[in-house]
PDB file of C-alpha atoms in Angstrom:
ATOM      1  CA  MET A   1      77.702 -21.487  13.810  1.00 52.00           C
ATOM      2  CA  ASP A   2      74.146 -20.412  14.203  1.00 53.00           C
ATOM      3  CA  LYS A   3      73.176 -19.741  17.867  1.00 57.00           C
ATOM      4  CA  ALA A   4      69.536 -20.644  17.222  1.00 57.00           C
ATOM      5  CA  PHE A   5      70.395 -24.286  16.885  1.00 54.00           C
ATOM      6  CA  PRO A   6      72.444 -25.403  19.985  1.00 54.00           C
ATOM      7  CA  ARG A   7      74.921 -28.389  19.676  1.00 55.00           C
ATOM      8  CA  SER A   8      73.753 -31.704  21.051  1.00 52.00           C
ATOM      9  CA  SER A   9      76.090 -31.333  24.153  1.00 51.00           C
ATOM     10  CA  GLN A  10      74.289 -27.980  25.051  1.00 49.00           C
ATOM     11  CA  VAL A  11      70.944 -29.760  24.682  1.00 46.00           C
ATOM     12  CA  HIS A  12      72.176 -32.684  26.972  1.00 47.00           C
ATOM     13  CA  VAL A  13      73.211 -30.335  29.562  1.00 45.00           C
ATOM     14  CA  PHE A  14      69.833 -28.447  29.426  1.00 43.00           C
ATOM     15  CA  ILE A  15      67.845 -31.623  29.731  1.00 45.00           C
ATOM     16  CA  SER A  16      69.885 -33.067  32.555  1.00 50.00           C
ATOM     17  CA  ALA A  17      69.664 -29.644  34.351  1.00 51.00           C
ATOM     18  CA  GLY A  18      65.823 -30.156  34.403  1.00 60.00           C
ATOM     19  CA  LYS A  19      66.131 -33.349  36.439  1.00 71.00           C
ATOM     20  CA  MET A  20      66.457 -32.916  40.169  1.00 71.00           C
ATOM     21  CA  LYS A  21      68.722 -34.994  42.569  1.00 79.00           C
ATOM     22  CA  GLU A  22      66.658 -37.138  44.851  1.00 81.00           C
ATOM     23  CA  SER A  23      68.349 -35.669  47.985  1.00 81.00           C
ATOM     24  CA  LEU A  24      67.364 -32.149  46.834  1.00 84.00           C
ATOM     25  CA  TYR A  25      63.766 -33.377  45.956  1.00 83.00           C
ATOM     26  CA  ASP A  26      63.471 -35.008  49.417  1.00 82.00           C
ATOM     27  CA  PHE A  27      64.703 -31.735  51.035  1.00 85.00           C
ATOM     28  CA  LEU A  28      62.199 -29.654  48.854  1.00 85.00           C
ATOM     29  CA  CYS A  29      59.329 -31.770  49.690  1.00 81.00           C
ATOM     30  CA  ALA A  30      60.167 -31.758  53.541  1.00 82.00           C
ATOM     31  CA  ALA A  31      60.521 -27.901  53.488  1.00 86.00           C
ATOM     32  CA  LEU A  32      57.264 -27.487  51.630  1.00 84.00           C
ATOM     33  CA  LEU A  33      55.407 -29.846  53.997  1.00 78.00           C
ATOM     34  CA  GLY A  34      56.973 -28.017  56.927  1.00 80.00           C
ATOM     35  CA  VAL A  35      55.821 -24.680  55.596  1.00 85.00           C
ATOM     36  CA  GLY A  36      52.317 -25.924  54.896  1.00 78.00           C
ATOM     37  CA  ASN A  37      51.982 -27.381  58.376  1.00 76.00           C
ATOM     38  CA  MET A  38      53.297 -24.104  59.846  1.00 82.00           C
ATOM     39  CA  CYS A  39      50.664 -22.225  57.941  1.00 81.00           C
ATOM     40  CA  MET A  40      47.934 -24.664  59.022  1.00 74.00           C
ATOM     41  CA  PHE A  41      48.868 -24.643  62.722  1.00 76.00           C
ATOM     42  CA  LEU A  42      49.319 -20.831  62.638  1.00 82.00           C
ATOM     43  CA  GLY A  43      45.760 -20.563  61.304  1.00 76.00           C
ATOM     44  CA  TYR A  44      44.418 -23.005  63.935  1.00 76.00           C
ATOM     45  CA  ASP A  45      46.323 -21.210  66.811  1.00 79.00           C
ATOM     46  CA  THR A  46      44.958 -17.853  65.615  1.00 81.00           C
ATOM     47  CA  SER A  47      41.528 -19.213  65.501  1.00 77.00           C
ATOM     48  CA  THR A  48      41.738 -20.498  69.215  1.00 78.00           C
ATOM     49  CA  THR A  49      42.918 -17.059  70.245  1.00 83.00           C
ATOM     50  CA  ILE A  50      39.882 -15.219  68.829  1.00 85.00           C
ATOM     51  CA  VAL A  51      37.248 -18.008  68.806  1.00 85.00           C
ATOM     52  CA  GLU A  52      35.996 -17.324  72.528  1.00 86.00           C
ATOM     53  CA  PRO A  53      35.330 -13.461  71.954  1.00 88.00           C
ATOM     54  CA  VAL A  54      33.795 -14.104  68.665  1.00 87.00           C
ATOM     55  CA  LEU A  55      31.396 -16.895  69.802  1.00 88.00           C
ATOM     56  CA  HIS A  56      30.507 -14.908  72.971  1.00 87.00           C
ATOM     57  CA  SER A  57      29.302 -11.937  70.819  1.00 89.00           C
ATOM     58  CA  VAL A  58      27.495 -14.348  68.534  1.00 90.00           C
ATOM     59  CA  HIS A  59      25.778 -15.712  71.715  1.00 91.00           C
ATOM     60  CA  ASP A  60      24.918 -12.053  72.798  1.00 91.00           C
ATOM     61  CA  ARG A  61      23.172 -11.473  69.529  1.00 92.00           C
ATOM     62  CA  LEU A  62      21.637 -14.815  68.973  1.00 90.00           C
ATOM     63  CA  PRO A  63      21.401 -16.817  72.176  1.00 89.00           C
ATOM     64  CA  ASP A  64      19.892 -19.862  70.619  1.00 90.00           C
ATOM     65  CA  THR A  65      22.640 -20.627  68.136  1.00 90.00           C
ATOM     66  CA  ILE A  66      25.695 -21.254  70.528  1.00 91.00           C
ATOM     67  CA  ASP A  67      26.582 -21.634  74.179  1.00 89.00           C
ATOM     68  CA  MET A  68      27.965 -18.585  76.081  1.00 88.00           C
ATOM     69  CA  HIS A  69      31.378 -20.167  76.621  1.00 87.00           C
ATOM     70  CA  ALA A  70      31.414 -22.381  73.498  1.00 89.00           C
ATOM     71  CA  GLY A  71      35.010 -21.431  72.753  1.00 87.00           C
ATOM     72  CA  TYR A  72      36.295 -22.939  76.028  1.00 88.00           C
ATOM     73  CA  ASN A  73      34.103 -25.901  75.796  1.00 91.00           C
ATOM     74  CA  GLY A  74      35.144 -26.584  72.168  1.00 89.00           C
ATOM     75  CA  THR A  75      38.824 -26.407  73.033  1.00 87.00           C
ATOM     76  CA  ALA A  76      38.155 -28.792  75.979  1.00 91.00           C
ATOM     77  CA  VAL A  77      36.511 -31.254  73.589  1.00 92.00           C
ATOM     78  CA  CYS A  78      39.366 -30.886  71.192  1.00 88.00           C
ATOM     79  CA  LEU A  79      41.824 -31.579  73.901  1.00 87.00           C
ATOM     80  CA  VAL A  80      40.059 -34.557  75.370  1.00 92.00           C
ATOM     81  CA  LEU A  81      39.687 -36.234  72.033  1.00 90.00           C
ATOM     82  CA  PHE A  82      43.355 -35.497  71.242  1.00 86.00           C
ATOM     83  CA  MET A  83      44.206 -37.287  74.556  1.00 88.00           C
ATOM     84  CA  VAL A  84      41.993 -40.268  73.927  1.00 89.00           C
ATOM     85  CA  ILE A  85      42.725 -40.753  70.285  1.00 85.00           C
ATOM     86  CA  SER A  86      46.467 -40.441  70.748  1.00 83.00           C
ATOM     87  CA  VAL A  87      46.294 -43.966  71.967  1.00 85.00           C
ATOM     88  CA  THR A  88      45.171 -45.199  68.562  1.00 82.00           C
ATOM     89  CA  ALA A  89      47.273 -42.668  66.482  1.00 76.00           C
ATOM     90  CA  PRO A  90      50.179 -45.225  65.810  1.00 79.00           C
ATOM     91  CA  TRP A  91      47.698 -47.849  64.655  1.00 82.00           C
ATOM     92  CA  THR A  92      46.096 -45.070  62.387  1.00 77.00           C
ATOM     93  CA  LEU A  93      49.540 -44.251  61.062  1.00 78.00           C
ATOM     94  CA  GLY A  94      50.272 -47.874  60.276  1.00 82.00           C
ATOM     95  CA  LEU A  95      46.970 -48.264  58.534  1.00 85.00           C
ATOM     96  CA  LEU A  96      46.764 -45.014  56.564  1.00 82.00           C
ATOM     97  CA  GLY A  97      50.547 -44.481  56.316  1.00 81.00           C
ATOM     98  CA  SER A  98      52.183 -41.029  56.774  1.00 76.00           C
ATOM     99  CA  LYS A  99      50.772 -39.355  53.740  1.00 78.00           C
ATOM    100  CA  GLY A 100      47.217 -40.624  54.486  1.00 81.00           C
ATOM    101  CA  SER A 101      47.375 -39.501  58.076  1.00 79.00           C
ATOM    102  CA  ILE A 102      48.633 -36.208  57.199  1.00 78.00           C
ATOM    103  CA  LEU A 103      45.822 -35.854  54.618  1.00 81.00           C
ATOM    104  CA  LEU A 104      43.228 -36.904  57.225  1.00 82.00           C
ATOM    105  CA  GLY A 105      44.489 -34.485  59.858  1.00 80.00           C
ATOM    106  CA  SER A 106      44.659 -31.585  57.340  1.00 80.00           C
ATOM    107  CA  LEU A 107      41.111 -32.369  56.072  1.00 86.00           C
ATOM    108  CA  MET A 108      39.818 -32.193  59.693  1.00 85.00           C
ATOM    109  CA  PHE A 109      41.591 -28.879  60.445  1.00 82.00           C
ATOM    110  CA  THR A 110      40.191 -27.499  57.151  1.00 85.00           C
ATOM    111  CA  VAL A 111      36.659 -28.640  58.018  1.00 88.00           C
ATOM    112  CA  HIS A 112      36.904 -27.117  61.540  1.00 86.00           C
ATOM    113  CA  LEU A 113      38.113 -23.741  60.292  1.00 83.00           C
ATOM    114  CA  SER A 114      35.510 -23.750  57.610  1.00 88.00           C
ATOM    115  CA  SER A 115      32.661 -24.410  60.113  1.00 87.00           C
ATOM    116  CA  PHE A 116      32.926 -20.728  61.132  1.00 86.00           C
ATOM    117  CA  PHE A 117      30.925 -19.787  58.037  1.00 89.00           C
ATOM    118  CA  TYR A 118      27.953 -21.181  59.711  1.00 87.00           C
ATOM    119  CA  ILE A 119      28.173 -20.717  63.492  1.00 88.00           C
ATOM    120  CA  HIS A 120      25.939 -23.128  65.432  1.00 90.00           C
ATOM    121  CA  SER A 121      26.515 -25.411  68.447  1.00 91.00           C
ATOM    122  CA  ILE A 122      26.229 -28.788  66.573  1.00 91.00           C
ATOM    123  CA  PRO A 123      28.670 -28.155  63.667  1.00 91.00           C
ATOM    124  CA  PHE A 124      31.090 -26.361  66.200  1.00 91.00           C
ATOM    125  CA  TYR A 125      31.345 -29.205  68.808  1.00 92.00           C
ATOM    126  CA  VAL A 126      31.408 -31.907  66.017  1.00 93.00           C
ATOM    127  CA  THR A 127      34.318 -30.228  64.219  1.00 91.00           C
ATOM    128  CA  SER A 128      36.051 -29.478  67.605  1.00 90.00           C
ATOM    129  CA  ALA A 129      35.945 -33.243  68.206  1.00 91.00           C
ATOM    130  CA  MET A 130      37.156 -33.737  64.568  1.00 89.00           C
ATOM    131  CA  ILE A 131      40.066 -31.461  65.063  1.00 87.00           C
ATOM    132  CA  GLY A 132      41.121 -33.314  68.288  1.00 85.00           C
ATOM    133  CA  ILE A 133      41.299 -36.407  66.073  1.00 83.00           C
ATOM    134  CA  GLY A 134      43.047 -34.599  63.347  1.00 80.00           C
ATOM    135  CA  TYR A 135      45.575 -33.112  65.770  1.00 79.00           C
ATOM    136  CA  SER A 136      46.374 -36.563  67.038  1.00 79.00           C
ATOM    137  CA  CYS A 137      46.988 -37.841  63.384  1.00 74.00           C
ATOM    138  CA  GLU A 138      49.130 -34.834  62.727  1.00 70.00           C
ATOM    139  CA  HIS A 139      51.049 -35.142  65.910  1.00 66.00           C
ATOM    140  CA  PHE A 140      52.192 -38.745  65.465  1.00 62.00           C
ATOM    141  CA  ARG A 141      53.260 -38.786  61.822  1.00 54.00           C
ATOM    142  CA  VAL A 142      56.547 -40.080  60.693  1.00 47.00           C
ATOM    143  CA  TYR A 143      58.625 -38.448  57.853  1.00 44.00           C
TER     144      TYR A 143
END
């Protein structure tokens, strides 16, 4: 028999092997979501570690663009908004659903990290407030 043309039973096994069990699919999605969130939070934690020295050096070169201790103030704005918005996070979760709240939180993290391409007081403090909101959306999600 020619091996170039497999039997129908071999084709059936090949096609069914392409389908994934639902439990395996759920596990894979959860694992990828976990890795993605780990990378996002790792990037945010790294940026909070280096943001104060970077913004302090920007202030030394261009004093009109950003405050001297903007890194500390931005972290304070982020944490205060996180504390206040955490009260409404379950409502947001019910309104947007878990996927929508993850998308909203991730979008706000991305906007905050991309705001460092143009360092100025207004975008920095606005995105610091946004990241407090985004952190509360990310913190109260349900899988």
